[in-house]
Coordinates of C-alpha atoms in Angstrom, one line a residue:
Chain A
M195 CA -23.9 -17.7 -7.0
A196 CA -23.2 -16.0 -3.7
A197 CA -19.8 -14.2 -4.0
N198 CA -17.8 -12.3 -1.2
V199 CA -16.6 -9.1 -3.0
L200 CA -13.8 -6.9 -1.4
V201 CA -13.7 -3.3 -2.6
C202 CA -10.1 -1.3 -2.3
I203 CA -11.1 2.6 -2.0
K204 CA -8.8 5.4 -1.8
R205 CA -9.6 8.5 0.2
V206 CA -8.3 11.7 -2.1
P207 CA -8.4 15.4 -1.7
D208 CA -11.4 16.6 -3.4
S209 CA -10.0 18.1 -6.4
S210 CA -13.0 20.0 -7.7
S211 CA -11.2 23.3 -6.0
E212 CA -7.9 24.4 -6.0
V213 CA -4.7 21.8 -5.6
V214 CA -2.6 22.6 -3.0
L215 CA 0.8 20.9 -1.9
T216 CA 2.1 19.7 1.4
D217 CA 5.1 21.8 2.6
D218 CA 7.6 19.0 2.1
G219 CA 5.7 18.5 -1.6
Q220 CA 5.2 14.7 -1.2
A221 CA 1.5 15.1 -1.5
V222 CA -1.9 16.9 -2.3
D223 CA -3.0 18.7 0.8
G224 CA -6.6 18.2 1.3
R225 CA -7.1 20.1 4.5
F226 CA -8.8 22.8 3.0
A227 CA -10.7 21.6 0.2
G228 CA -11.7 18.1 2.3
F229 CA -11.8 14.6 0.8
T230 CA -13.9 12.1 -1.0
T231 CA -13.8 8.6 -2.2
S232 CA -11.9 8.3 -5.4
P233 CA -14.6 8.5 -8.1
H234 CA -14.2 5.2 -9.8
E235 CA -14.0 3.6 -6.3
E236 CA -17.6 5.2 -5.6
C237 CA -18.8 2.9 -8.7
A238 CA -16.9 -0.2 -7.7
V239 CA -18.9 0.0 -4.3
E240 CA -22.0 0.3 -5.9
L241 CA -21.2 -2.6 -8.3
A242 CA -20.1 -5.0 -5.3
V243 CA -23.6 -3.8 -3.3
Q244 CA -25.5 -4.8 -6.8
V245 CA -23.5 -8.0 -7.1
T246 CA -24.3 -9.2 -3.5
A247 CA -27.9 -7.8 -3.6
A248 CA -28.4 -10.4 -6.6
G249 CA -26.6 -13.5 -5.8
G250 CA -26.0 -13.4 -1.9
G251 CA -22.5 -12.9 -0.4
Q252 CA -21.1 -10.0 1.6
A253 CA -19.6 -6.6 0.3
S254 CA -16.6 -5.3 2.4
V255 CA -14.0 -2.5 1.8
L256 CA -10.5 -1.8 2.5
T257 CA -8.4 1.5 2.5
L258 CA -4.6 1.9 3.3
G259 CA -4.6 5.6 4.9
D260 CA -4.4 7.3 7.9
A261 CA -7.1 7.1 10.8
E262 CA -9.4 9.8 9.1
A263 CA -9.8 7.3 5.9
V264 CA -12.2 5.7 8.4
E265 CA -14.7 8.6 6.9
Q266 CA -14.5 6.6 3.3
L267 CA -15.0 3.5 5.1
R268 CA -18.1 4.4 6.6
N269 CA -19.6 6.3 3.7
A270 CA -19.1 2.6 1.8
L271 CA -20.7 0.7 4.9
A272 CA -23.7 3.6 4.7
V273 CA -24.7 2.4 1.1
G274 CA -24.7 -1.4 1.9
A275 CA -21.2 -2.7 2.5
T276 CA -21.0 -4.7 5.6
A277 CA -17.4 -5.1 7.1
A278 CA -14.6 -2.6 6.6
T279 CA -10.6 -2.9 7.3
L280 CA -8.3 0.0 7.5
V281 CA -4.6 -0.5 7.0
Q282 CA -3.4 2.3 9.1
A283 CA -0.4 4.0 7.4
E284 CA 0.8 7.2 5.9
P285 CA -0.4 6.9 2.2
S286 CA 1.9 9.2 0.5
T287 CA 4.8 6.9 1.9
F288 CA 3.2 3.8 -0.3
G289 CA 3.8 3.2 -3.9
P290 CA 1.4 1.3 -6.1
A291 CA 3.7 -1.8 -5.6
D292 CA 3.5 -1.6 -1.6
V293 CA -0.4 -0.8 -1.8
A294 CA -0.8 -4.1 -3.7
R295 CA 1.4 -6.1 -1.3
E296 CA -0.6 -4.7 1.6
I297 CA -4.0 -5.5 -0.1
A298 CA -2.4 -8.9 -0.8
A299 CA -1.4 -9.5 2.7
V300 CA -5.2 -8.6 4.2
V301 CA -6.9 -11.1 1.9
R302 CA -4.4 -14.0 2.6
A303 CA -4.9 -13.1 6.4
H304 CA -8.8 -13.1 5.9
E305 CA -8.6 -16.3 4.1
A306 CA -6.7 -18.1 7.1
E307 CA -9.1 -16.5 9.3
G308 CA -11.8 -18.2 7.1
T309 CA -13.3 -15.3 5.0
S310 CA -12.5 -15.3 1.5
H311 CA -12.6 -12.6 -1.4
D312 CA -14.0 -14.0 -4.6
L313 CA -13.8 -10.8 -6.1
I314 CA -11.8 -7.7 -5.6
L315 CA -12.8 -4.4 -7.2
L316 CA -10.8 -1.5 -7.1
G317 CA -10.7 1.7 -9.3
N318 CA -9.1 2.2 -12.5
D319 CA -6.6 4.7 -11.2
A320 CA -6.6 6.8 -8.4
A321 CA -7.8 10.6 -8.4
D322 CA -5.0 11.9 -6.9
S323 CA -1.9 9.9 -8.0
G324 CA -3.2 8.5 -11.1
D325 CA -0.9 5.5 -11.1
F326 CA -3.1 3.0 -13.1
Q327 CA -1.3 0.2 -11.4
V328 CA -2.5 -1.4 -8.0
G329 CA -5.2 -3.5 -9.4
I330 CA -2.7 -5.1 -11.9
R331 CA 0.4 -5.5 -9.2
L332 CA -2.6 -7.2 -7.1
S333 CA -3.3 -9.6 -9.6
Y334 CA 0.3 -10.6 -9.7
E335 CA 0.8 -10.4 -5.9
L336 CA -2.1 -13.0 -5.6
G337 CA -1.9 -15.1 -8.8
R338 CA -5.3 -14.0 -10.1
P339 CA -6.5 -13.0 -13.4
V340 CA -7.4 -8.9 -13.7
V341 CA -10.0 -7.1 -16.0
N342 CA -9.0 -3.7 -16.4
G343 CA -11.5 -0.4 -16.8
A344 CA -14.9 -2.4 -16.5
R345 CA -18.0 -0.2 -16.4
T346 CA -20.5 -3.0 -15.8
L347 CA -20.0 -6.8 -14.0
S348 CA -22.0 -9.5 -12.9
V349 CA -21.3 -12.9 -11.5
E350 CA -22.7 -15.9 -13.2
D351 CA -21.7 -19.5 -12.5
D352 CA -18.2 -18.8 -10.6
H353 CA -17.3 -16.4 -13.3
V354 CA -17.0 -12.7 -13.2
V355 CA -18.5 -11.1 -16.5
A356 CA -17.2 -7.6 -16.9
R357 CA -17.7 -5.0 -19.8
G358 CA -15.9 -2.2 -20.5
E359 CA -14.9 0.0 -23.6
G360 CA -12.1 -0.9 -25.8
P361 CA -10.5 0.8 -28.5
E362 CA -13.3 -0.9 -30.8
G363 CA -16.1 -0.8 -28.6
T364 CA -17.6 -2.6 -25.6
E365 CA -15.5 -5.6 -24.6
T366 CA -16.7 -8.7 -22.6
Y367 CA -14.5 -10.7 -20.2
R368 CA -15.6 -13.7 -18.8
V369 CA -13.2 -14.7 -16.1
P370 CA -13.2 -17.6 -13.5
L371 CA -13.5 -16.6 -9.9
P372 CA -11.2 -15.9 -7.6
A373 CA -10.7 -12.6 -9.7
I374 CA -9.6 -8.9 -9.8
V375 CA -11.7 -6.4 -11.9
T376 CA -10.7 -2.5 -11.8
V377 CA -13.8 -0.2 -12.3
R378 CA -14.3 2.8 -14.5
E379 CA -16.8 5.6 -13.7
G380 CA -19.7 5.5 -16.2
G381 CA -21.5 2.0 -15.6
V382 CA -23.5 2.7 -12.7
E383 CA -25.0 5.5 -10.5
P384 CA -23.4 5.2 -7.0
R385 CA -26.2 5.6 -4.5
Y386 CA -26.4 8.2 -1.7
P387 CA -26.6 6.9 1.7
S388 CA -29.8 6.8 3.4
V389 CA -30.4 8.0 6.9
P390 CA -30.7 4.5 8.5
G391 CA -27.8 3.6 6.6
R392 CA -25.7 6.0 8.2
M393 CA -26.9 5.2 11.4
K394 CA -26.3 1.5 10.8
A395 CA -22.5 2.4 9.5
K396 CA -21.8 4.1 12.8
K397 CA -22.2 0.9 14.5
V398 CA -20.0 -1.4 12.2
A399 CA -16.7 -2.2 14.1
V400 CA -13.8 -1.4 11.5
E401 CA -11.0 -4.0 11.4
E402 CA -7.7 -1.9 12.2
R403 CA -4.1 -3.6 10.7
T404 CA -0.8 -2.3 10.4
P405 CA 1.1 -2.5 7.2
S406 CA 3.0 -5.9 6.7
A407 CA 6.3 -4.4 5.8
E408 CA 8.1 -1.3 5.4
P409 CA 7.0 1.0 2.1
S410 CA 9.5 0.9 -0.9
G411 CA 8.0 4.4 -2.0
A412 CA 6.6 5.7 -5.2
K413 CA 10.3 6.9 -6.6
R414 CA 8.8 10.3 -6.2
V415 CA 11.2 13.3 -5.9
R416 CA 8.8 15.9 -5.2
M417 CA 5.3 17.1 -6.5
T418 CA 5.0 21.1 -7.8
L419 CA 1.9 22.7 -9.2
P420 CA 2.3 24.0 -12.7
P421 CA 3.0 27.6 -13.1
P422 CA 0.0 29.7 -13.3
V423 CA -1.1 30.7 -17.1
P424 CA -1.8 34.4 -17.1
S425 CA -5.4 35.1 -18.2
N426 CA -5.6 36.4 -21.6
V427 CA -9.0 35.8 -22.4
Q428 CA -10.9 38.4 -24.5
I429 CA -14.3 39.3 -23.2
L430 CA -16.8 39.5 -26.2
G431 CA -19.6 41.0 -24.6
E432 CA -22.4 40.3 -22.0
G433 CA -25.7 38.3 -22.6
A434 CA -27.4 38.1 -25.7
A435 CA -25.8 41.2 -27.4
A436 CA -22.5 39.3 -27.7
A437 CA -24.1 37.0 -30.2
P438 CA -22.8 38.8 -33.3
A439 CA -19.2 39.1 -32.1
V440 CA -19.4 35.4 -31.1
V441 CA -20.5 34.8 -34.7
D442 CA -17.8 36.7 -35.8
I443 CA -15.2 34.7 -34.3
L444 CA -16.9 31.3 -35.5
E445 CA -16.6 32.9 -39.2
E446 CA -12.7 33.6 -38.2
L447 CA -12.1 30.2 -37.3
G448 CA -13.9 28.8 -40.0
V449 CA -16.2 26.5 -37.9
L450 CA -19.3 27.9 -40.0
A451 CA -19.2 26.1 -43.1
R452 CA -22.3 24.5 -43.9
Chain B
M45 CA 17.2 0.7 -27.3
I46 CA 14.0 2.2 -26.7
L47 CA 10.6 0.2 -27.2
T48 CA 7.8 1.9 -28.3
V49 CA 4.2 0.4 -28.4
V50 CA 2.5 1.5 -31.4
E51 CA -1.5 1.4 -31.3
K52 CA -3.2 1.3 -34.6
E53 CA -6.8 3.1 -35.4
L54 CA -9.5 0.9 -36.9
D55 CA -8.3 2.0 -40.6
G56 CA -4.9 0.3 -39.7
S57 CA -3.0 3.7 -39.3
A58 CA -1.1 4.8 -36.6
A59 CA -2.9 6.3 -34.0
E60 CA -2.0 10.1 -33.2
T61 CA -1.1 9.7 -29.6
S62 CA 1.5 6.7 -31.1
L63 CA 3.0 9.2 -33.3
E64 CA 3.3 11.3 -30.2
G65 CA 4.7 8.6 -28.5
L66 CA 7.5 8.0 -31.3
T67 CA 8.4 11.8 -31.3
F68 CA 8.5 11.6 -27.7
A69 CA 11.1 8.6 -28.0
R70 CA 13.3 10.1 -30.7
K71 CA 13.8 13.1 -28.0
L72 CA 15.1 10.8 -25.6
S73 CA 16.7 8.9 -28.1
A74 CA 18.5 12.2 -29.2
E75 CA 19.5 13.2 -25.6
G76 CA 21.1 9.6 -25.1
G77 CA 23.5 9.6 -28.1
G78 CA 20.9 8.2 -30.8
V79 CA 20.0 4.7 -29.5
P80 CA 17.7 3.0 -31.9
V81 CA 14.2 3.6 -31.4
D82 CA 12.0 0.3 -32.0
A83 CA 8.3 -0.3 -32.3
V84 CA 6.1 -3.0 -31.4
V85 CA 2.8 -3.7 -33.2
F86 CA 0.0 -6.1 -32.4
G87 CA -1.8 -7.4 -35.8
E88 CA -0.7 -6.7 -39.2
V89 CA 1.6 -4.0 -40.2
G90 CA 0.3 -2.7 -43.6
D91 CA 2.5 -0.6 -46.1
D92 CA 0.9 2.7 -44.9
L93 CA 1.6 2.0 -41.4
R94 CA 5.4 1.1 -42.0
K95 CA 5.9 4.1 -44.1
D96 CA 4.8 6.1 -41.1
L97 CA 6.7 4.3 -38.9
A98 CA 9.9 5.0 -41.0
A99 CA 8.9 8.6 -41.4
Y100 CA 9.0 8.8 -37.5
G101 CA 12.3 7.2 -37.5
V102 CA 11.9 3.8 -36.5
R103 CA 14.6 1.1 -36.9
T104 CA 12.7 -2.3 -36.3
V105 CA 9.0 -2.8 -36.1
Y106 CA 8.1 -6.0 -34.2
Q107 CA 4.9 -7.0 -35.8
V108 CA 3.7 -9.4 -33.1
G109 CA 0.9 -12.1 -34.2
G110 CA -0.3 -15.4 -33.7
E111 CA -3.3 -17.1 -31.9
A112 CA -2.0 -16.3 -28.5
V113 CA -2.3 -12.4 -29.1
A114 CA -5.4 -12.5 -31.5
A115 CA -7.6 -11.5 -28.8
Y116 CA -6.8 -8.7 -26.2
S117 CA -5.4 -9.7 -23.0
G118 CA -3.4 -7.4 -21.0
A119 CA -1.3 -10.4 -19.2
G120 CA -0.8 -12.1 -22.6
W121 CA 0.1 -8.8 -24.4
A122 CA 2.3 -7.7 -21.4
S123 CA 4.3 -11.1 -21.8
A124 CA 4.8 -10.6 -25.6
I125 CA 6.2 -7.1 -25.1
L126 CA 8.5 -8.4 -22.6
T127 CA 9.8 -11.1 -25.0
V128 CA 10.2 -8.4 -27.9
R129 CA 11.9 -6.2 -25.3
Q130 CA 14.5 -9.1 -24.5
A131 CA 15.1 -9.3 -28.4
A132 CA 15.5 -5.8 -28.9
K133 CA 17.5 -5.5 -25.7
S134 CA 15.4 -2.3 -24.8
V135 CA 16.3 -0.2 -21.8
V136 CA 13.2 1.6 -22.0
V137 CA 9.8 0.4 -22.6
M138 CA 6.9 2.8 -23.3
A139 CA 3.4 3.6 -24.8
P140 CA 1.1 6.1 -25.3
G141 CA -1.0 7.5 -22.3
S142 CA -4.2 5.6 -23.8
D143 CA -6.2 3.4 -21.7
R144 CA -4.5 0.4 -23.5
G145 CA -1.1 1.7 -23.2
M146 CA -1.6 2.3 -19.2
E147 CA -2.9 -1.0 -18.8
L148 CA -0.1 -2.6 -20.7
M149 CA 2.7 -0.7 -19.2
A150 CA 1.2 -1.2 -15.7
H151 CA 1.4 -5.3 -16.7
V152 CA 5.2 -4.9 -17.9
A153 CA 6.2 -3.0 -14.8
A154 CA 4.5 -5.2 -12.5
R155 CA 6.1 -8.5 -14.3
A156 CA 9.7 -6.9 -14.5
G157 CA 9.4 -5.8 -11.0
V158 CA 10.0 -1.8 -11.7
A159 CA 8.3 1.2 -10.9
M160 CA 6.1 2.8 -13.8
A161 CA 5.4 6.5 -14.4
A162 CA 2.1 7.2 -15.9
N163 CA 1.4 10.0 -18.0
V164 CA 4.7 11.6 -18.6
L165 CA 5.4 15.1 -19.8
S166 CA 8.9 15.1 -20.2
F167 CA 12.3 14.0 -19.1
D168 CA 14.6 16.0 -17.0
G169 CA 17.9 13.9 -17.1
L170 CA 19.3 10.5 -18.3
S171 CA 21.3 9.9 -15.2
P172 CA 19.4 9.3 -13.2
F173 CA 16.4 8.9 -15.7
Q174 CA 14.2 11.4 -14.2
V175 CA 10.7 12.4 -15.6
T176 CA 7.9 14.8 -15.0
R177 CA 4.5 13.4 -15.3
Q178 CA 1.1 14.5 -14.6
V179 CA -0.9 13.9 -11.4
V180 CA -4.4 15.1 -10.2
G181 CA -5.7 15.2 -14.0
G182 CA -2.9 17.8 -14.9
A183 CA -3.3 20.1 -11.7
A184 CA -0.2 18.9 -10.5
L185 CA 3.1 17.9 -11.8
E186 CA 5.2 15.0 -10.0
E187 CA 9.2 14.5 -10.8
M188 CA 9.9 10.8 -10.4
V189 CA 13.1 8.7 -10.7
L190 CA 13.0 5.7 -12.8
D191 CA 16.4 4.0 -11.9
Q192 CA 15.6 0.5 -12.7
R193 CA 15.7 -1.1 -16.3
P194 CA 13.6 -1.2 -18.3
A195 CA 12.2 2.4 -17.4
V196 CA 8.6 1.8 -18.0
F197 CA 5.9 4.6 -18.6
T198 CA 3.3 6.1 -20.6
V199 CA 3.4 9.5 -22.4
A200 CA 0.7 11.8 -21.7
G201 CA -1.4 13.0 -24.3
H202 CA -0.4 16.2 -26.0
A203 CA 3.1 16.2 -24.1
V204 CA 4.7 16.6 -27.6
E205 CA 3.5 17.2 -31.1
A206 CA 3.6 14.6 -33.3
A207 CA 6.3 15.3 -36.0
P208 CA 8.1 13.3 -38.3
A209 CA 12.0 12.5 -38.1
E210 CA 14.7 14.5 -39.9
S211 CA 16.1 11.2 -41.4
P212 CA 13.6 8.3 -41.7
G213 CA 14.2 5.0 -40.0
A214 CA 14.6 1.6 -41.8
A215 CA 11.1 0.4 -40.4
D216 CA 12.5 -3.5 -41.0
V217 CA 9.4 -5.5 -40.2
V218 CA 10.5 -8.5 -37.8
E219 CA 7.7 -11.0 -37.5
H220 CA 7.2 -12.2 -34.0
T221 CA 4.7 -15.0 -32.9
P222 CA 4.9 -15.4 -28.8
E223 CA 4.4 -18.0 -26.8
V224 CA 2.2 -17.2 -24.0
A225 CA 1.6 -18.9 -20.4
A226 CA -1.6 -20.3 -20.2
E227 CA -2.7 -18.4 -17.1
D228 CA -1.7 -15.0 -18.8
L229 CA -4.7 -15.9 -21.4
V230 CA -7.5 -16.1 -18.5
A231 CA -8.6 -12.6 -18.5
R232 CA -8.7 -12.6 -22.5
V233 CA -11.7 -10.3 -24.5
Q234 CA -14.4 -12.7 -25.3
S235 CA -16.4 -10.5 -27.6
V236 CA -16.5 -7.1 -29.0
E237 CA -19.5 -5.1 -29.6
K238 CA -18.8 -2.2 -32.2
L239 CA -19.6 1.1 -30.7
E240 CA -22.7 3.0 -32.1
A241 CA -21.8 6.1 -33.9
E242 CA -23.5 8.5 -31.6
E243 CA -22.2 6.6 -28.7
G244 CA -19.3 9.0 -27.7
S245 CA -16.8 8.1 -30.5
G246 CA -17.5 11.3 -32.2
L247 CA -16.5 13.3 -29.1
K248 CA -12.7 12.4 -29.2
S249 CA -12.6 13.2 -32.8
A250 CA -15.0 16.1 -33.2
R251 CA -13.3 19.8 -34.5
V252 CA -15.9 21.4 -32.8
V253 CA -17.4 20.3 -29.1
V254 CA -20.3 22.4 -27.3
G255 CA -20.1 21.7 -23.9
A256 CA -22.8 22.1 -21.1
G257 CA -22.3 22.1 -17.2
R258 CA -24.6 23.0 -14.4
G259 CA -25.7 26.2 -15.9
A260 CA -28.2 24.0 -18.4
G261 CA -30.1 23.8 -15.2
G262 CA -31.8 20.4 -15.7
P263 CA -32.6 17.5 -18.4
D264 CA -34.7 20.0 -20.0
G265 CA -31.9 22.6 -20.4
F266 CA -30.0 21.3 -23.5
G267 CA -32.4 22.2 -26.3
D268 CA -30.5 25.2 -27.2
L269 CA -27.0 23.8 -26.7
E270 CA -28.2 20.8 -28.9
E271 CA -29.3 23.0 -31.8
L272 CA -26.0 25.0 -31.6
T273 CA -24.5 21.7 -31.9
S274 CA -26.3 20.7 -34.9
L275 CA -25.6 24.3 -36.4
L276 CA -22.0 23.6 -36.3
G277 CA -21.7 20.2 -37.0
A278 CA -20.2 19.7 -33.3
A279 CA -20.3 16.9 -30.7
L280 CA -21.8 17.7 -27.1
G281 CA -19.8 17.2 -24.0
V282 CA -20.7 17.5 -20.5
S283 CA -19.6 18.1 -17.4
R284 CA -19.5 15.3 -14.3
V285 CA -22.2 17.5 -12.9
V286 CA -24.3 16.7 -15.4
T287 CA -23.8 13.0 -15.7
A288 CA -23.8 12.4 -11.8
A289 CA -27.4 14.3 -12.0
G290 CA -28.6 12.1 -14.4
W291 CA -29.4 14.6 -17.0
R292 CA -27.3 13.3 -19.8
P293 CA -25.6 9.6 -20.3
H294 CA -22.2 8.9 -19.0
H295 CA -20.4 8.7 -22.8
E296 CA -20.9 12.5 -23.0
Q297 CA -18.9 13.5 -20.3
V298 CA -15.6 15.4 -20.9
G299 CA -13.0 15.0 -18.1
Q300 CA -10.3 12.8 -16.2
T301 CA -13.2 10.3 -15.5
G302 CA -14.8 10.9 -18.8
T303 CA -13.6 11.5 -22.4
R304 CA -10.1 13.5 -23.2
I305 CA -10.9 16.3 -26.0
S306 CA -8.8 18.1 -28.4
P307 CA -11.0 19.9 -30.7
D308 CA -10.0 23.1 -32.6
L309 CA -13.0 24.9 -31.0
Y310 CA -14.4 24.1 -27.3
I311 CA -17.4 26.0 -26.4
P312 CA -18.2 25.3 -22.6
C313 CA -21.7 26.7 -21.6
G314 CA -22.2 27.0 -18.0
I315 CA -19.1 25.0 -16.9
S316 CA -17.3 26.6 -14.1
G317 CA -14.0 24.5 -15.1
A318 CA -13.4 22.2 -12.3
I319 CA -10.0 20.7 -12.1
Q320 CA -11.7 17.3 -13.6
H321 CA -13.2 19.0 -16.4
W322 CA -10.4 21.1 -17.3
A323 CA -8.2 17.6 -17.4
G324 CA -10.6 16.8 -20.1
C325 CA -10.6 19.8 -22.3
S326 CA -7.3 21.6 -21.9
S327 CA -6.0 20.5 -25.1
A328 CA -8.5 22.4 -27.3
K329 CA -7.0 24.8 -29.6
T330 CA -9.5 27.6 -28.8
I331 CA -11.9 27.9 -25.9
L332 CA -15.1 30.2 -26.2
A333 CA -16.4 30.1 -22.6
I334 CA -20.2 31.3 -22.1
N335 CA -20.5 31.8 -18.0
T336 CA -22.3 34.0 -15.9
D337 CA -19.3 34.3 -13.4
A338 CA -16.4 36.2 -15.0
E339 CA -13.9 35.0 -12.5
S340 CA -14.8 31.3 -13.1
P341 CA -11.4 29.2 -14.0
M342 CA -13.1 28.5 -17.3
V343 CA -13.6 31.9 -18.3
T344 CA -10.0 33.0 -17.1
R345 CA -8.3 30.5 -19.0
A346 CA -10.4 30.6 -22.2
T347 CA -9.5 32.6 -25.5
Y348 CA -12.8 34.1 -25.7
A349 CA -15.7 34.7 -23.2
V350 CA -19.0 36.0 -23.0
I351 CA -20.2 36.8 -19.6
G352 CA -24.3 35.9 -19.4
D353 CA -26.6 32.9 -18.8
L354 CA -26.0 30.3 -21.4
H355 CA -30.2 30.4 -21.7
E356 CA -29.8 33.7 -23.0
V357 CA -26.6 33.8 -24.9
V358 CA -27.0 30.3 -26.7
P359 CA -30.4 31.1 -28.7
A360 CA -29.1 34.5 -29.6
I361 CA -26.1 32.9 -31.3
N362 CA -28.4 30.4 -32.8
E363 CA -30.2 32.9 -34.0
E364 CA -27.6 34.9 -35.4
I365 CA -25.8 32.0 -37.4
K366 CA -29.2 31.3 -39.2
R367 CA -29.6 34.7 -40.0
R368 CA -26.2 35.2 -41.6
R369 CA -26.6 31.8 -43.3
G370 CA -30.1 33.3 -44.7

C-alpha cells in the first residue's frame, strides 16, 4: 500500500575526529569537525525512500535544529525525500521529551492541513546525546505503537513489518499503521546523492516552523571531557621484523593455545 | 528501594551486564543508608539464577510471567515493571545499558513522565540525585540531575566490575502476573529467527578479536587477517569504514553503532581509532595495534603496537605462529 513516511533526523557533530565542547559546557561544538546526519537516521531515510518507491506515498523529513540544519534536510531531499520541515530552535536546550512533543505538534499540524504520516521513522538513538528515547516518547505523545531498533522494514496491507536483532536472534514485528519505528544502522546501505538529486533538492521549499512550547530541557548540569589517558604504549617494532616480539606477547597472554 | 531489571542469558543465568547493574545498585544502596535492592526478571527464575541474585545482595526477586509478557513488547514489559515498582515502592528503577535495557527504561520514563539517563557511569550525590553518563560514544561525559521519582537510568557496560555482595540477600521469589492493556501489546514480537553461530554472536563473547579497518585496502584484503583469526581461535571485527564500503557485512562491525566488545585481547589492524570505533572496543583488557601511523589514536591508546603495514606485519606473525607450532 502507499504510505506517507516521515523521517525525523538530527544534525550532529561529526565525531570521527576530536570532540570539542562549547564554552558553556552545554553541547558538543561541531564548528571545527563539521556536522553530519546521525548514522541510524541515514539508514532511516534510505528505508523511507525504499518503502515509498515500492508502494507509493511520500517520504518526507523533519528536523529540530538551528538554521544550518537545513543542510541535513537537503541531503535527505537529494536521495529521494520530497518534502522537508525545519522546526527552528537551539537543539541543546531541548531534551528528549521536548523533541518528541515538537515532532508530535508538527504531525498533528500536518494532519490538520490534510497530510498524514502513516509511518514515522527515527534513529534508535542520536550519535551525540545517546538518549535512546525520542521515538518511544513520541509513541506516547501520539498514542501510536513503536518498534525499536529495526534494521529492515516493509509496508504490507496497512501494517509495517519491522525486523531487528533481539537477544535470541532476529525478531519480527507486524504492527498496524499508523506506527513509529526507530531504526538501527546495518540493515540497508544509505545511497549517495546524485548530481541531479542535489540540484533537485536545492529547489525544494523547506517548510519552517517554530516550537510549539518552551523546552523543559534535558536535566543536564554540564558536559565535560574525560581526562586524557597518558599513552603507555610499548612499541614492539616496525614492519615484519616485529613478528617474533608480537608472538612472544601472544604466548605471554596465553592466547596461542591450540 | 532500588528496582533493577535483570536480563538472562539463553541458558537462564544472569547476563554479566545485569550483575554489573546489581553491583552498581548496591553501591547506590550503601550510599543511601542500605535501602533494599530488588530485582525484576521476566520468565522463570531457576535455582542457579536465584542463588546468583542472592549472592549479589538481592532482597526480593519479582518473577514476572503470564501470557501478557510471554512475547516481548517494550510497552507491555514496561507497564509490568511499573506495577512491580509500585509493589516494591521503588524510588529508583534501573536496567543494564543493553539495547533492551535502554528500550525498557525509555518506556518506563515516558510512562512515568520523568527524565531518563542512559549509560550512567557513576553517581555524584543523592540529594539531589546526580549522575554522570557517557555521551558521544564515551568521548564526552554529561552530568545530569534526576530530581523526579522514580529516578530512571541504565548503567553503561563496564561502569563497575561485577562483584558479589559481602553478605547475601534473601532473594525471596515473588511471582507476579501483570495485567497489561491491549494497546501496550500491539507492538509485540511475532517471531524470532535464532542467530546463526557465525553471525556476530561470537564477536561479543570472543576472548580474542582481530580487527580490520581501512588499512585492509579493499574486499580482497582480509585473507591474512582471516588466517590470523583462525590461528588464534578469534573473531573478526571491522571498523565502520569497512562496512560502509561494503567490504564486510555489518554484523562484524565493532563500534558505537555496531557491536561493543570486551575481549582479553584486541588486535586492531589498520584501524586509526576514530571515536565511533573506540566506543566499541575500549573495554578490551589488552590492545595490540598494528598501524602505519605511530601517532594514530589507536596506537597511542594501545598496550602494545607494531608500526607498519598490516599486509607486511600480519603474514609475518602468521608465519611465526606456524613456525613455533612446528
